[in-house]
XYZ file of C-alpha atoms in Angstrom:
350
model
C 168.422 86.780 77.783
C 165.783 89.517 77.915
C 166.801 93.072 77.372
C 164.952 95.710 79.400
C 163.832 98.974 77.820
C 164.792 102.176 79.579
C 161.996 103.238 81.915
C 161.220 106.456 79.996
C 160.996 104.660 76.629
C 158.823 101.922 78.080
C 156.451 104.530 79.472
C 156.305 106.281 76.085
C 155.493 103.074 74.231
C 152.731 102.317 76.717
C 151.240 105.802 76.600
C 147.888 106.475 74.858
C 149.538 109.079 72.619
C 151.962 106.526 71.197
C 149.222 103.926 70.861
C 147.224 106.376 68.780
C 149.995 106.993 66.229
C 148.718 107.063 62.653
C 151.379 106.092 60.159
C 151.256 106.220 56.359
C 153.544 103.636 54.782
C 153.668 102.890 51.102
C 154.818 103.536 47.586
C 153.576 105.900 44.894
C 155.368 105.286 41.627
C 156.068 107.935 39.012
C 156.444 110.847 41.425
C 159.753 111.981 40.001
C 160.458 115.413 41.483
C 156.801 116.153 42.236
C 156.204 116.860 45.941
C 153.750 114.627 47.790
C 151.610 116.489 50.312
C 149.559 115.268 53.252
C 146.689 117.727 53.697
C 144.288 118.016 56.630
C 142.294 120.552 58.639
C 143.214 121.575 62.176
C 141.141 124.005 64.233
C 139.421 125.133 61.052
C 142.681 125.849 59.202
C 143.743 123.958 56.075
C 147.265 122.615 56.564
C 149.703 120.635 54.417
C 152.773 118.598 55.368
C 155.366 117.627 52.784
C 155.925 113.865 52.787
C 159.576 112.869 52.553
C 159.769 110.383 49.670
C 162.714 108.059 49.090
C 163.887 106.474 45.842
C 161.201 104.505 44.052
C 158.425 106.553 45.632
C 158.631 104.880 49.047
C 157.729 106.818 52.177
C 156.716 106.659 55.824
C 154.847 109.591 57.299
C 153.202 110.198 60.677
C 149.787 111.683 59.915
C 148.385 114.333 62.215
C 144.672 113.802 62.779
C 142.445 116.534 61.369
C 139.269 118.028 62.800
C 137.034 115.745 60.758
C 139.099 112.585 61.117
C 140.141 112.696 57.463
C 143.212 113.586 55.447
C 144.286 113.492 51.831
C 147.349 112.720 49.760
C 147.981 115.182 46.960
C 150.559 114.938 44.192
C 151.647 118.492 43.404
C 150.173 119.699 40.121
C 147.515 116.988 39.919
C 143.829 117.780 39.487
C 142.715 114.958 41.781
C 143.704 113.572 45.166
C 142.788 110.703 47.459
C 140.918 111.059 50.751
C 141.331 108.639 53.622
C 140.518 108.236 57.310
C 143.304 109.066 59.757
C 143.080 106.017 62.016
C 145.427 104.575 64.671
C 147.857 102.075 63.236
C 149.567 101.672 59.881
C 147.772 102.807 56.768
C 149.157 101.136 53.647
C 149.431 103.319 50.543
C 149.853 102.088 46.999
C 149.382 103.897 43.715
C 150.676 105.741 40.695
C 151.260 109.496 40.508
C 149.658 109.452 37.054
C 146.368 108.355 38.657
C 146.282 110.269 41.957
C 142.533 109.896 42.393
C 142.913 106.119 42.531
C 145.673 105.767 45.076
C 144.812 102.923 47.439
C 144.843 103.449 51.224
C 144.094 100.327 53.287
C 145.156 98.548 56.465
C 142.747 100.048 58.999
C 139.030 99.240 59.359
C 137.462 102.426 58.013
C 140.013 102.807 55.224
C 139.430 99.230 54.092
C 135.736 100.081 53.884
C 136.385 103.358 52.037
C 138.566 101.534 49.533
C 135.780 99.010 48.992
C 133.375 101.892 48.340
C 135.782 103.488 45.877
C 136.383 100.190 44.095
C 132.732 99.131 43.802
C 131.015 102.505 43.423
C 133.042 105.614 42.597
C 135.819 104.091 40.496
C 133.486 101.599 38.872
C 131.317 104.349 37.394
C 134.233 106.641 36.655
C 135.923 104.216 34.273
C 134.812 105.667 30.941
C 133.774 109.210 30.059
C 130.152 109.632 29.014
C 129.619 110.229 25.295
C 126.395 112.209 25.726
C 124.352 113.939 28.422
C 121.978 110.966 28.447
C 124.880 108.569 29.005
C 126.267 110.840 31.711
C 122.925 110.945 33.522
C 122.624 107.173 33.245
C 126.047 106.708 34.870
C 125.132 109.155 37.636
C 121.931 107.241 38.305
C 123.818 103.949 38.541
C 126.381 105.567 40.808
C 123.637 106.850 43.090
C 121.915 103.476 43.285
C 125.174 101.700 44.130
C 126.080 104.346 46.715
C 122.744 104.084 48.502
C 122.973 100.298 48.570
C 126.445 100.525 50.110
C 125.303 103.060 52.719
C 122.319 100.905 53.676
C 124.575 97.866 54.063
C 127.071 99.691 56.336
C 125.078 101.785 58.843
C 127.888 101.763 61.442
C 130.537 103.242 59.136
C 131.638 106.871 59.045
C 132.273 106.251 55.357
C 128.511 105.814 54.898
C 127.776 109.201 56.471
C 130.458 110.865 54.370
C 129.268 109.300 51.122
C 125.652 110.114 51.954
C 126.723 113.740 52.329
C 128.204 113.620 48.815
C 125.057 112.047 47.422
C 123.031 114.855 48.982
C 125.398 117.353 47.398
C 125.751 115.869 43.915
C 122.359 114.231 43.401
C 119.896 116.577 45.133
C 116.975 115.587 42.857
C 116.673 112.166 44.484
C 113.641 112.234 46.861
C 114.779 113.984 50.002
C 112.404 111.916 52.157
C 114.251 108.775 51.074
C 117.571 110.414 51.869
C 116.215 111.261 55.332
C 115.119 107.652 55.865
C 118.560 106.415 54.830
C 120.231 108.857 57.228
C 118.013 107.663 60.052
C 119.277 104.105 59.549
C 122.836 105.142 60.419
C 123.871 104.353 63.985
C 123.708 107.178 66.564
C 127.513 107.189 66.864
C 127.901 107.684 63.109
C 125.249 110.430 63.014
C 127.095 112.246 65.807
C 130.520 111.949 64.132
C 131.951 114.882 62.109
C 130.856 113.385 58.745
C 127.476 112.567 60.290
C 127.004 116.172 61.370
C 128.089 117.378 57.931
C 125.545 115.038 56.356
C 122.774 116.209 58.723
C 123.471 119.864 57.906
C 123.261 119.140 54.188
C 120.057 117.143 54.632
C 118.488 120.053 56.518
C 119.311 122.367 53.602
C 117.544 120.043 51.158
C 114.525 119.724 53.429
C 114.201 123.514 53.634
C 115.339 124.592 50.154
C 113.031 126.664 47.919
C 110.179 124.530 46.593
C 107.885 125.311 43.673
C 104.648 126.808 44.929
C 106.049 127.937 48.291
C 107.457 131.374 49.239
C 111.263 131.369 49.351
C 113.024 132.602 52.510
C 113.641 136.335 52.657
C 117.207 137.648 52.624
C 119.108 140.898 53.013
C 122.400 141.176 51.112
C 124.725 144.075 50.222
C 125.224 145.476 46.730
C 128.499 146.645 45.135
C 128.446 149.816 47.242
C 127.732 148.013 50.494
C 124.066 149.070 50.598
C 121.880 146.215 51.886
C 118.726 145.139 50.036
C 115.903 142.826 51.123
C 114.071 140.447 48.820
C 110.799 141.279 50.599
C 110.983 144.780 49.089
C 110.080 143.268 45.704
C 106.831 141.594 46.752
C 104.071 142.505 44.314
C 106.035 141.796 41.122
C 107.835 138.899 39.506
C 111.483 138.480 40.483
C 114.237 136.582 38.678
C 117.110 135.541 40.938
C 120.302 135.039 38.945
C 122.982 133.058 40.804
C 126.255 133.596 38.962
C 129.951 134.451 39.411
C 132.637 136.388 37.578
C 134.606 133.107 37.265
C 131.705 131.182 35.669
C 132.003 130.781 31.879
C 128.410 129.549 31.305
C 127.125 132.448 33.426
C 128.951 135.008 31.323
C 127.906 133.413 28.023
C 124.259 133.609 29.132
C 124.406 137.347 29.848
C 123.165 138.428 26.376
C 119.982 136.393 26.918
C 119.601 137.857 30.391
C 119.956 141.390 28.990
C 117.358 140.629 26.294
C 114.924 139.338 28.900
C 115.523 142.435 31.005
C 114.723 144.702 28.072
C 111.511 142.802 27.330
C 110.218 142.567 30.903
C 111.934 145.480 32.634
C 108.672 146.918 33.972
C 107.293 143.615 35.242
C 110.217 141.385 36.273
C 112.895 142.549 38.691
C 116.265 140.888 38.138
C 118.437 140.357 41.216
C 121.913 138.949 40.713
C 123.442 136.984 43.575
C 127.115 136.374 42.827
C 129.044 133.541 44.438
C 132.248 135.414 45.235
C 135.046 135.527 47.753
C 135.659 138.827 49.529
C 139.134 138.892 47.950
C 137.517 138.882 44.488
C 135.130 141.779 45.061
C 136.992 143.965 42.544
C 136.827 141.224 39.895
C 133.097 140.819 40.518
C 132.474 144.548 40.067
C 134.615 144.614 36.930
C 132.644 141.704 35.441
C 129.367 143.535 36.074
C 130.633 146.525 34.081
C 132.391 144.514 31.392
C 129.424 142.238 30.637
C 126.719 144.825 31.318
C 124.999 142.547 33.811
C 121.431 143.814 34.234
C 119.500 144.269 37.440
C 120.411 144.759 41.072
C 123.729 143.062 41.852
C 124.353 141.568 45.283
C 126.907 139.226 46.820
C 127.430 137.696 50.248
C 131.182 137.591 49.474
C 131.405 134.293 51.389
C 131.960 131.947 48.445
C 129.366 129.152 48.733
C 129.037 129.308 52.528
C 126.770 132.365 52.741
C 123.264 131.782 54.118
C 121.506 132.539 50.824
C 123.595 130.439 48.436
C 123.949 127.554 50.896
C 120.391 127.802 52.251
C 118.873 127.996 48.774
C 120.942 124.913 47.857
C 122.667 126.551 44.905
C 125.446 124.193 43.817
C 125.521 124.847 40.052
C 126.066 128.119 38.218
C 124.218 129.726 36.667
C 121.040 128.924 38.572
C 117.881 130.922 37.903
C 114.850 131.121 40.200
C 111.669 132.814 39.025
C 109.429 134.058 41.841
C 105.804 135.172 41.581
C 104.503 138.420 43.131
C 103.839 136.576 46.406
C 107.466 135.494 46.560
C 106.737 131.846 45.754
C 109.038 129.835 43.523
C 107.624 129.366 40.008
C 110.611 127.764 38.284
C 114.184 126.769 39.075
C 116.550 126.014 36.195
C 120.105 126.353 34.924
C 118.968 127.417 31.446
C 117.890 130.972 30.626
C 115.755 129.645 27.728
C 113.548 127.868 30.288
C 112.882 131.177 32.030
C 111.957 132.887 28.734
C 109.550 130.069 27.839
C 107.960 130.164 31.285
C 107.354 133.898 31.108
C 105.671 133.469 27.731
C 103.507 130.658 29.121
C 102.423 132.840 32.034
C 100.826 135.302 29.616
C 100.359 138.976 30.523
C 102.098 139.653 33.844
């Protein structure tokens, strides 16, 4: 004998909203009393839901879709987390709280593909820590090669656009023209998706970033007193742009060398500091300038890394130094103050 569902419930089950339910079901062992959070972005705001976890680390959680179609699971107190695609259906979760960056999310098409990428690319080359800078660079190169091969093999996957964005961000020295060709191979639907648009924005930054021999874009940024200064004002002399932050240990440890260079070339090289700071940390930035006697004109967009200068100049590592000639063209870009000192010596009388 068939049992009939109430009319209202039947309508709910048949509705598009119900059909689009995204459910996380799985087990994360070793959680103990640590909260498990589902994090996502909605209307530009970062949100977090606490996942109700039963004994043994088992849980079921309805995942709200974020703006970019992605979400993450975060074990409170951990330094890493796992990203996944919020897709209709049941997403199966399996992992250990001791290894939060390697939690497995599968069961839907894009998540199965993302897991395959993690397994064959990211996790494969994250297995053992590098013993030297040469070994580290070798691993990064292998990672990049594997990532590009994966992206080329899956042009219809949002995962490919997302991972190409991360390659653009973490390996910017790879030929940008080849990145552009790889991006062009992605399907139109993928290029128009949120990760595709993110990738395209990053690619545009690389295509237009400061290049040796070419004038860098002008900018106007405020100093510690709110007075705005333009880079164009310094045409006619050498300029050293110092991208730093009060929070950056290597930046602070390099300040004695920066002060020595300022004393030696004060009349011929203008130093302009551009600090990567949040508006809430303005007082800390100003204190660091005084405490460490940071030389030169000190500016900050106070927009973290989203300001037009830091993002447009493709500054992703701190410190970053850019030496400009009197015409405003880039002479040298480096993360090492010693490179700047050697270059100034090689240039001879300025």
